[in-house]
Coordinates of C-alpha atoms in Angstrom, one line a residue:
M1 CA 47.1 -4.8 14.1
S2 CA 45.7 -8.3 14.2
R3 CA 42.2 -6.8 14.8
S4 CA 42.5 -4.6 11.6
L5 CA 43.7 -7.7 9.7
D6 CA 40.6 -9.8 11.0
A7 CA 38.4 -6.9 9.6
H8 CA 40.2 -7.1 6.3
D9 CA 39.9 -11.0 6.1
R10 CA 36.2 -10.6 6.9
L11 CA 35.6 -8.0 4.1
Q12 CA 37.6 -10.2 1.7
Q13 CA 35.5 -13.2 2.7
L14 CA 32.3 -10.9 2.4
E15 CA 33.1 -10.0 -1.3
K16 CA 33.9 -13.7 -2.2
I17 CA 30.6 -14.6 -0.9
I18 CA 28.7 -12.1 -2.5
G19 CA 30.8 -12.1 -5.9
T20 CA 29.7 -10.2 -9.0
P21 CA 26.0 -10.5 -9.3
A22 CA 24.7 -11.6 -12.5
E23 CA 22.4 -8.9 -14.2
H24 CA 19.9 -11.3 -15.4
L25 CA 19.2 -12.9 -11.7
G26 CA 16.1 -12.0 -9.8
L27 CA 16.2 -11.4 -6.2
T28 CA 15.4 -15.1 -5.3
E29 CA 18.1 -16.6 -7.7
L30 CA 20.5 -13.9 -6.4
L31 CA 20.0 -14.8 -2.8
T32 CA 20.1 -18.6 -3.5
E33 CA 23.4 -18.2 -5.1
T34 CA 24.9 -16.0 -2.3
L35 CA 23.6 -18.5 0.1
R36 CA 25.3 -21.3 -1.8
R37 CA 28.6 -19.4 -1.7
L38 CA 27.9 -18.6 2.0
R39 CA 27.8 -22.5 2.8
E40 CA 31.0 -23.0 1.0
A41 CA 32.9 -20.2 2.5
M42 CA 31.6 -20.9 6.2
G43 CA 31.9 -24.8 5.8
V44 CA 28.2 -25.3 6.8
D45 CA 25.5 -27.4 5.7
T46 CA 22.3 -24.9 5.3
A47 CA 21.9 -21.3 4.8
T48 CA 18.5 -19.6 4.8
V49 CA 16.9 -16.2 4.4
L50 CA 13.6 -15.7 6.1
R51 CA 11.6 -12.6 5.1
Y52 CA 9.7 -10.7 7.7
Q53 CA 6.0 -10.0 6.9
A54 CA 4.8 -7.2 9.3
N55 CA 1.1 -7.7 8.6
G56 CA 1.5 -11.3 10.0
R57 CA 4.2 -10.7 12.4
Q58 CA 5.9 -13.7 11.0
L59 CA 8.9 -14.8 9.1
V60 CA 8.7 -16.8 5.8
A61 CA 11.3 -18.9 4.2
F62 CA 12.4 -17.0 1.1
A63 CA 15.6 -18.4 0.0
A64 CA 17.6 -21.4 1.0
A65 CA 20.7 -23.5 0.2
G66 CA 20.9 -27.1 1.7
I67 CA 17.5 -27.5 2.9
E68 CA 15.5 -26.1 -0.1
E69 CA 12.4 -27.5 1.4
E70 CA 12.0 -24.7 3.8
V71 CA 11.2 -22.5 0.7
H72 CA 9.2 -25.0 -1.2
Q73 CA 7.1 -26.0 1.9
G74 CA 6.6 -22.3 2.9
V75 CA 8.1 -22.6 6.4
Q76 CA 6.6 -19.7 8.8
V77 CA 8.1 -18.7 11.9
P78 CA 6.1 -16.4 14.3
M79 CA 7.9 -13.4 15.6
G80 CA 9.4 -14.3 19.0
S81 CA 9.1 -18.1 18.7
G82 CA 12.0 -20.4 18.4
F83 CA 15.3 -19.7 16.9
A84 CA 14.6 -17.4 14.1
G85 CA 11.7 -15.8 15.8
R86 CA 13.9 -14.9 18.8
V87 CA 16.6 -13.3 16.5
A88 CA 14.0 -11.0 14.8
L89 CA 12.5 -10.1 18.1
E90 CA 15.7 -9.2 19.8
R91 CA 17.3 -8.0 16.7
A92 CA 20.5 -9.4 17.6
P93 CA 22.5 -12.5 16.7
V94 CA 21.7 -15.8 18.2
I95 CA 23.9 -19.1 18.5
L96 CA 22.5 -22.5 19.1
D97 CA 24.5 -25.5 20.2
H98 CA 21.4 -27.7 20.8
V99 CA 18.8 -27.9 17.9
D100 CA 15.6 -29.7 18.6
E101 CA 11.8 -28.9 19.1
S102 CA 12.7 -26.9 22.3
T103 CA 14.8 -24.4 20.4
V104 CA 13.7 -24.5 16.9
V105 CA 10.2 -24.0 15.6
N106 CA 11.0 -25.5 12.1
S107 CA 11.1 -29.1 12.2
L108 CA 13.0 -29.5 9.2
L109 CA 16.1 -28.3 10.8
W110 CA 16.2 -30.9 13.6
E111 CA 15.0 -33.8 11.4
R112 CA 17.9 -33.0 9.0
G113 CA 20.3 -33.5 12.1
L114 CA 21.6 -30.0 12.6
R115 CA 23.4 -29.5 15.7
S116 CA 24.6 -26.0 15.6
M117 CA 23.1 -22.7 14.2
L118 CA 24.0 -19.0 13.9
G119 CA 21.4 -16.4 13.0
V120 CA 21.5 -12.8 12.7
P121 CA 18.9 -10.1 11.9
M122 CA 18.4 -8.5 8.5
I123 CA 17.9 -4.7 9.3
A124 CA 17.8 -1.8 6.7
G125 CA 17.7 1.5 8.4
N126 CA 15.8 0.9 11.5
E127 CA 13.3 -1.7 9.6
L128 CA 13.4 -5.3 10.2
V129 CA 13.6 -7.2 6.7
G130 CA 14.4 -10.8 7.9
V131 CA 16.6 -13.2 9.3
L132 CA 19.8 -15.0 7.9
H133 CA 20.9 -18.1 9.5
I134 CA 23.3 -21.0 9.0
G135 CA 23.4 -24.5 10.2
S136 CA 25.7 -27.4 10.6
V137 CA 25.2 -31.1 11.2
T138 CA 28.6 -31.3 13.1
T139 CA 29.1 -29.5 16.5
R140 CA 30.5 -26.0 15.5
Q141 CA 31.6 -23.3 17.9
F142 CA 30.5 -20.1 16.0
G143 CA 32.6 -17.3 17.2
E144 CA 32.8 -13.5 16.9
P145 CA 34.5 -13.6 13.4
E146 CA 31.6 -15.7 11.9
V147 CA 29.0 -13.5 13.6
A148 CA 30.7 -10.3 12.1
T149 CA 30.9 -11.8 8.8
M150 CA 27.4 -12.7 9.0
Q151 CA 26.1 -9.6 10.2
L152 CA 28.0 -7.7 7.4
L153 CA 26.3 -10.0 4.8
A154 CA 22.9 -9.7 6.4
D155 CA 23.2 -6.0 6.1
R156 CA 23.9 -6.2 2.5
L157 CA 21.3 -8.5 1.8
A158 CA 18.6 -6.6 3.7
M159 CA 19.1 -3.5 1.6
A160 CA 18.8 -5.7 -1.6
V161 CA 15.4 -7.2 -0.2
Q162 CA 14.2 -3.9 0.9
V163 CA 14.7 -2.4 -2.5
E164 CA 13.0 -5.3 -4.3
A165 CA 10.2 -5.0 -1.8
L166 CA 9.7 -1.5 -2.5
E167 CA 9.6 -2.0 -6.2
E168 CA 7.2 -4.9 -5.7
N169 CA 4.9 -2.7 -3.6
R170 CA 5.0 -0.1 -6.2
T171 CA 4.4 -2.2 -9.1
A172 CA 1.5 -4.0 -7.4
T173 CA -0.1 -0.9 -6.2
M174 CA 0.1 0.6 -9.7
A175 CA -1.6 -2.4 -11.3
L176 CA -4.3 -2.5 -8.5
Q177 CA -4.8 1.2 -9.0
R178 CA -5.3 0.9 -12.7
S179 CA -7.6 -1.8 -12.5
L180 CA -9.7 -0.1 -9.9
L181 CA -10.0 3.3 -11.6
P182 CA -12.3 3.7 -14.5
S183 CA -10.4 2.8 -17.7
S184 CA -12.7 5.1 -19.6
L185 CA -15.7 7.4 -18.5
P186 CA -19.1 6.1 -19.3
E187 CA -21.3 7.6 -21.9
V188 CA -24.7 8.7 -20.0
P189 CA -27.4 10.4 -21.7
G190 CA -27.7 14.1 -20.4
L191 CA -24.2 14.0 -18.7
A192 CA -20.5 14.4 -19.7
F193 CA -17.4 13.9 -17.5
G194 CA -13.8 14.6 -17.1
A195 CA -11.4 13.1 -14.7
R196 CA -7.7 13.1 -13.5
Y197 CA -5.5 11.0 -11.2
V198 CA -2.0 11.9 -10.4
P199 CA 0.0 10.0 -7.6
G200 CA 1.8 12.1 -5.1
A201 CA 5.5 12.9 -5.9
E202 CA 6.5 12.6 -2.3
T203 CA 4.0 9.8 -1.1
G204 CA 3.4 7.7 -4.1
L205 CA 0.4 6.0 -5.0
G206 CA -2.2 5.7 -2.3
G207 CA -5.9 5.0 -1.8
D208 CA -7.7 7.8 -3.7
W209 CA -10.1 6.9 -5.9
Y210 CA -13.1 8.0 -8.1
D211 CA -16.0 5.9 -9.3
L212 CA -18.9 6.1 -11.9
F213 CA -21.6 3.3 -12.1
A214 CA -25.0 2.9 -13.4
L215 CA -27.8 2.0 -11.0
P216 CA -31.4 0.4 -11.5
G217 CA -34.1 3.3 -12.9
D218 CA -31.5 5.0 -15.1
R219 CA -29.7 6.5 -12.0
L220 CA -26.0 7.1 -11.8
G221 CA -23.6 6.5 -8.8
V222 CA -21.0 9.1 -8.2
V223 CA -18.1 8.5 -5.8
M224 CA -15.0 10.2 -4.6
G225 CA -12.9 8.6 -1.9
D226 CA -9.6 8.8 0.0
V227 CA -8.2 6.1 2.2
S228 CA -5.6 7.2 4.7
G229 CA -2.1 5.9 4.1
H230 CA -0.1 5.3 0.8
G231 CA 1.3 2.1 -0.9
L232 CA -0.2 -1.3 -1.5
D233 CA -2.1 -1.6 1.8
A234 CA -3.9 1.7 1.4
A235 CA -4.7 0.7 -2.3
V236 CA -6.0 -2.8 -1.2
I237 CA -8.5 -1.3 1.3
M238 CA -9.5 1.2 -1.2
G239 CA -10.3 -1.9 -3.6
R240 CA -12.4 -3.5 -0.8
L241 CA -14.3 -0.4 0.2
R242 CA -15.0 0.4 -3.5
S243 CA -16.5 -2.9 -4.3
A244 CA -18.6 -2.9 -0.8
L245 CA -19.9 0.6 -1.7
R246 CA -21.0 -0.7 -5.1
A247 CA -22.8 -3.7 -3.5
Y248 CA -24.4 -1.5 -1.0
A249 CA -25.5 0.9 -3.7
L250 CA -27.4 -1.8 -5.4
D251 CA -29.8 -2.4 -2.4
C252 CA -30.0 1.1 -0.8
E253 CA -31.8 4.0 -2.3
S254 CA -30.3 6.6 0.0
P255 CA -26.3 7.5 -0.3
A256 CA -26.5 8.2 3.5
E257 CA -27.6 4.6 4.1
V258 CA -24.8 3.1 1.6
L259 CA -22.3 5.1 3.8
A260 CA -23.7 3.7 7.0
K261 CA -23.3 0.4 5.6
L262 CA -19.8 1.0 4.4
D263 CA -18.9 2.4 7.8
R264 CA -20.1 -0.6 9.5
K265 CA -18.2 -2.9 7.0
A266 CA -15.0 -1.1 7.6
N267 CA -15.5 -0.8 11.5
H268 CA -15.7 -4.8 11.5
F269 CA -13.3 -5.8 9.0
E270 CA -10.9 -3.1 8.3
H271 CA -9.5 -2.4 11.8
G272 CA -7.4 0.8 11.9
A273 CA -8.5 1.9 8.4
M274 CA -9.9 5.4 7.7
A275 CA -11.2 6.9 4.6
T276 CA -13.3 9.9 3.5
V277 CA -16.0 9.4 1.1
A278 CA -18.4 11.5 -1.2
Y279 CA -21.1 9.4 -2.5
G280 CA -24.1 10.7 -4.5
I281 CA -26.9 9.5 -6.7
I282 CA -27.9 11.5 -9.9
G283 CA -31.6 10.9 -10.8
P284 CA -33.1 9.8 -14.3
S285 CA -34.0 13.6 -15.1
R286 CA -30.5 14.6 -14.2
E287 CA -31.6 17.7 -12.4
A288 CA -30.1 16.9 -9.2
L289 CA -27.7 14.9 -7.1
T290 CA -28.4 13.5 -3.7
L291 CA -25.2 13.6 -1.9
S292 CA -23.8 12.4 1.4
L293 CA -20.4 13.1 2.8
A294 CA -18.3 10.9 5.1
G295 CA -15.8 13.5 6.3
H296 CA -15.0 14.3 2.7
L297 CA -14.6 17.9 1.2
P298 CA -17.6 19.2 -0.5
P299 CA -17.7 19.4 -4.2
V300 CA -17.7 22.6 -6.1
L301 CA -20.7 23.7 -8.3
A302 CA -20.3 26.2 -11.1
L303 CA -23.2 27.6 -13.1
P304 CA -22.9 29.1 -16.6
G305 CA -21.9 32.7 -16.1
E306 CA -21.0 32.4 -12.4
A307 CA -18.2 31.8 -10.1
G308 CA -17.9 28.2 -8.8
R309 CA -18.9 27.8 -5.0
L310 CA -18.4 24.9 -2.4
V311 CA -21.7 23.0 -2.1
D312 CA -23.2 23.5 1.2
A313 CA -23.5 19.9 2.4
P314 CA -22.9 18.7 6.1
P315 CA -19.8 16.5 6.8
D316 CA -20.5 13.4 8.7
P317 CA -18.0 11.4 10.4
P318 CA -15.2 9.6 8.2
I319 CA -15.6 5.9 7.3
G320 CA -13.9 3.6 9.9
L321 CA -13.7 6.0 13.0
T322 CA -17.0 5.9 14.3
I323 CA -18.5 4.2 17.4
G324 CA -22.0 3.4 17.4
V325 CA -24.2 4.4 14.6
P326 CA -23.9 8.0 13.8
E327 CA -26.4 10.0 12.1
R328 CA -25.6 10.3 8.2
R329 CA -27.5 13.1 6.3
T330 CA -28.4 13.6 2.5
T331 CA -28.2 17.0 0.7
V332 CA -30.1 17.7 -2.6
V333 CA -27.7 19.7 -5.0
G334 CA -29.4 21.0 -8.2
L335 CA -27.6 20.6 -11.6
P336 CA -28.7 23.4 -13.6
P337 CA -28.4 22.9 -17.5
E338 CA -24.7 23.2 -18.4
G339 CA -23.7 23.5 -14.8
V340 CA -20.7 21.6 -13.7
L341 CA -19.9 19.6 -10.4
V342 CA -16.5 19.0 -9.4
F343 CA -15.3 16.2 -6.9
Y344 CA -12.0 16.1 -5.7
T345 CA -9.5 14.6 -2.8
D346 CA -7.4 16.7 -0.5
G347 CA -4.4 16.5 -2.4
L348 CA -5.7 18.9 -4.9
V349 CA -6.4 21.8 -2.1
E350 CA -3.9 21.0 0.8
R351 CA -0.5 22.4 1.1
R352 CA 1.9 22.6 4.0
D353 CA 2.1 26.3 4.2
Q354 CA -1.6 27.2 4.2
P355 CA -4.7 26.1 5.7
V356 CA -7.2 23.8 3.7
D357 CA -9.8 26.2 3.6
V358 CA -7.6 28.6 1.6
G359 CA -7.1 25.8 -1.1
M360 CA -10.8 25.1 -1.2
D361 CA -11.7 28.8 -1.8
L362 CA -9.0 29.0 -4.5
L363 CA -10.6 25.8 -6.0
A364 CA -14.1 27.4 -6.0
A365 CA -12.8 30.7 -7.6
T366 CA -11.3 28.7 -10.3
V367 CA -13.8 26.4 -11.6
R368 CA -16.0 27.6 -14.3
A369 CA -18.9 25.9 -16.0
G370 CA -17.6 24.3 -19.3
E371 CA -16.8 21.2 -21.1
P372 CA -15.5 18.7 -18.4
E373 CA -12.3 17.9 -19.8
R374 CA -11.4 21.4 -20.2
V375 CA -12.5 22.1 -16.6
C376 CA -10.2 19.2 -15.4
A377 CA -7.1 20.7 -17.5
Q378 CA -7.7 24.5 -16.3
T379 CA -8.2 23.2 -12.6
M380 CA -5.1 21.2 -12.6
A381 CA -3.3 24.1 -14.3
A382 CA -4.4 26.5 -11.5
M383 CA -4.1 24.1 -8.5
I384 CA -1.1 22.1 -9.4
G385 CA 0.7 24.0 -12.1
S386 CA 4.5 23.2 -12.6
R387 CA 4.8 21.9 -9.1
A388 CA 4.6 18.1 -8.5
A389 CA 1.6 17.5 -6.3
Q390 CA 2.7 16.5 -2.8
D391 CA -0.2 14.0 -2.4
D392 CA -2.5 12.0 -4.5
V393 CA -4.9 14.1 -6.6
A394 CA -8.2 12.5 -7.8
L395 CA -10.4 14.9 -9.7
L396 CA -13.8 14.4 -11.3
A397 CA -16.0 16.7 -13.2
I398 CA -19.7 16.4 -14.3
Q399 CA -21.6 18.5 -16.5
R400 CA -25.3 18.2 -17.2
R401 CA -26.0 18.5 -20.9
S402 CA -28.9 21.0 -22.1
V403 CA -29.9 18.4 -24.6
P404 CA -29.4 14.7 -23.8
A405 CA -27.3 12.7 -26.2
G406 CA -29.6 11.7 -28.9
G407 CA -32.5 14.3 -27.9

């Protein structure tokens, strides 16, 4: 009976600590107010939330009440180090009855005279979100009731932090993606363009991109790329690869050489990242495109009055997966007047229930020469239709005009 009453009391205490959140409060303000209430309810002097950063394997002070300097000074605790690092590593509560440099990494805590501390992991599902800890300047014997209350609160806060983190990630990814994709397609004499980008319904925004840029000598660089993974990390890598490729394109005449440099850069600086890239250069006559494929699917070429066909270009290794210096090749693709060349990412042609080759063949049969925007609309209607795309889709159609603009 008493055990049931204890659980009921803990829930009441938890509701008192959490209270009714004000709708106008952001996550940081909400956590700070919750930590202030936690101090009062538990009769302690400090309460802190440290957020886990997986890419650096460290905890960073995110909200605090009692020693706000932890946040202001950007306190960081490596995973497994000291008190909070141990809580995170073991994913289990830790109680300290001795606080000094031998048990705590953050010097602010022992400099303020803390004698006792209790920390619990913040876990949402199976994901470590952070650490919640409290401290007292008087000796305290934290027992099972305090541990249970803290863990209940940590579970609640972990969900709030995770939801906010997912929204932050999505917002940042969308902003980055918008800034890196062309806001408008260029006006190039002798050429016309159409494009689409649609994030995956299941995977969200990722690392797909397309690019068109002017090169010296009245040439045009054409890029279609796909970084493995999704979310902000993939978009950030995509942005770095995009910028590097543009820089290499200014110094190298050959698309194969550009991709070789990009591969070397990725292997050195982007450990574990992988991307497929198609890069081509259209010359000043607009009669041909010189193309190199780094693991990317071949474009489709459609001539007036004919069915589309997959370009016969050899695929070389993807970016970021190679050891040594692989041979990278180029293929010259003719662009007859009014012909259309369609680049795409695998989200357009891949389906769980069919081989990718089936989707590629369907795409080739779908594409017909015509105005590029109409080609994109017809292609999306045939390949995506009313179904939400499972993965990101990037699509770029290029048409050679019979008479150059102004001609």
